[in-house]
Tab-separated table of C-alpha atoms in Angstrom:
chain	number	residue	atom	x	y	z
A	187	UNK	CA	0.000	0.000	0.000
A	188	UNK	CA	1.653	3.315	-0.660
A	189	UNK	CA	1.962	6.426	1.346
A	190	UNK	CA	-0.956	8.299	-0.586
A	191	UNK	CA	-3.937	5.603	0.151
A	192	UNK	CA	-3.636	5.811	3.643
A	193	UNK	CA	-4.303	9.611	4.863
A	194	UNK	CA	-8.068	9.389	3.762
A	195	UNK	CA	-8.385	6.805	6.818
A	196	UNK	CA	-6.394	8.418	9.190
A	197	UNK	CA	-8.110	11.401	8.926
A	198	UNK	CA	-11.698	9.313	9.092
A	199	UNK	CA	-10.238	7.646	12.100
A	200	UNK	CA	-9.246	11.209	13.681
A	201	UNK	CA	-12.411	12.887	13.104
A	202	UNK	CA	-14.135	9.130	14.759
A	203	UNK	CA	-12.248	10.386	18.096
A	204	UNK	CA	-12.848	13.909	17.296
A	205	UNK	CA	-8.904	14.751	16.865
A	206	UNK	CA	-8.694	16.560	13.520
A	207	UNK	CA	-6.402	18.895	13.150
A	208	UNK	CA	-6.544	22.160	11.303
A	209	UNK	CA	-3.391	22.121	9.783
A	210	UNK	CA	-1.422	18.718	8.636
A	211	UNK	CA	1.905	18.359	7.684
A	212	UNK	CA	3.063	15.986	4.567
A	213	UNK	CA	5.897	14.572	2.515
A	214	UNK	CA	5.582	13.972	-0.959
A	215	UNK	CA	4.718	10.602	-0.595
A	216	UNK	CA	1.538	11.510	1.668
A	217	UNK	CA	0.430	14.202	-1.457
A	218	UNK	CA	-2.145	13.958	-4.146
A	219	UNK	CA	-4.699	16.448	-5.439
A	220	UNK	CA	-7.486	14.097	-4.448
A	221	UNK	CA	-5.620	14.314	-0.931
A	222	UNK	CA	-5.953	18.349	-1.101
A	223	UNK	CA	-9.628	18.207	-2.220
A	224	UNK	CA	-10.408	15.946	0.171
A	225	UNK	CA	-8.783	17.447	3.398
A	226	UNK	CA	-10.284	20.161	2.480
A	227	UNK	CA	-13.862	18.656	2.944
A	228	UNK	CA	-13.151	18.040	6.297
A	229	UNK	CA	-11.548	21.429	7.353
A	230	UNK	CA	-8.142	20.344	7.279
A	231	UNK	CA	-5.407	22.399	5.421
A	232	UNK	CA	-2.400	19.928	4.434
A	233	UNK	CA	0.895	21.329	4.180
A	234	UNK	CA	3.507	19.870	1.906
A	235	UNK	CA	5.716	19.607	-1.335
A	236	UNK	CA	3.784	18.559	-4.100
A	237	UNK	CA	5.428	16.542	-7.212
A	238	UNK	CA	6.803	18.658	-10.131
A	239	UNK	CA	4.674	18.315	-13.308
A	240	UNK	CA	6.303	16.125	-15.831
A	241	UNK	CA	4.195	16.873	-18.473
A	242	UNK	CA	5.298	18.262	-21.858
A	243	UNK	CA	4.078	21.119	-21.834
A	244	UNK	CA	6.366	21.794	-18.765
A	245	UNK	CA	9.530	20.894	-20.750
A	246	UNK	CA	8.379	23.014	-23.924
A	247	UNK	CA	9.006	26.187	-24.017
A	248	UNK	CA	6.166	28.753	-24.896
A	249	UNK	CA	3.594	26.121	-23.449
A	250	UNK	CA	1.103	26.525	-21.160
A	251	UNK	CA	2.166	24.381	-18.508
A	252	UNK	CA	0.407	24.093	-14.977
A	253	UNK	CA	2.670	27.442	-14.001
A	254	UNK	CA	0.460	29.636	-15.993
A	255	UNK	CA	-2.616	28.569	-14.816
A	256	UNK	CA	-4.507	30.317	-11.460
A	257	UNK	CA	-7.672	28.629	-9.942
A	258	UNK	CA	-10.539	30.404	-8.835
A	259	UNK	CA	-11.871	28.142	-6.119
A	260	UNK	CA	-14.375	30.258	-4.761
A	261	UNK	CA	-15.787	30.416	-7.845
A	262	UNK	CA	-15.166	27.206	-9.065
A	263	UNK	CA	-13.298	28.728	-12.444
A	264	UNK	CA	-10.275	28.021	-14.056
A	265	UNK	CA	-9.346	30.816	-16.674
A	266	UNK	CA	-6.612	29.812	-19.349
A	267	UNK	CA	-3.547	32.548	-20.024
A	268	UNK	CA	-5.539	33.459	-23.110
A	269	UNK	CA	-8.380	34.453	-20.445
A	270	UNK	CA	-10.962	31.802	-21.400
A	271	UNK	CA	-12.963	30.314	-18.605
A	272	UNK	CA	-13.823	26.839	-17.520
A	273	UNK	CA	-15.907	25.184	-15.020
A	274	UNK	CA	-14.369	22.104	-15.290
């Protein structure tokens, strides 16, 4: 079992004896985005390095690579550099 498939149930088995914490500390290992999303659900802000994005638009230049991207989570939008907006 790896590192990542673990925190959902510790954090299930925290908030059982009413122990969550606010703030949790992580390695990479402990990190995904369904991790952040779900932490999140359940008040808890996780803390950590996250693993640098591989893709190829990271290692070509002049392409929109995760970088240039900012989410609007309040308002569940995700405009593109060229200012287009998604909900998705």
């Amino acid at each position: 079992m790896q590192d990542v498939e673990v925190v959902d149930a510790v954090h299930a088995e925290l908030a059982v004896q009413d122990c969550l914490p606010g703030e949790h500390l992580m390695d990479m290992g402990y990190l995904s985005s369904d991790i952040l999303v779900s932490s999140q659900h359940m008040g808890i802000d996780v803390v950590g390095p996250v693993r640098a994005d591989t893709s190829w638009q990271a290692q070509t230049k002049g392409a929109f690579d995760l970088t240039r991207f900012e989410n609007d989570w309040e308002q569940k939008r995700a405009p593109c550099p060229m200012g287009q907006v998604t909900r998705y």
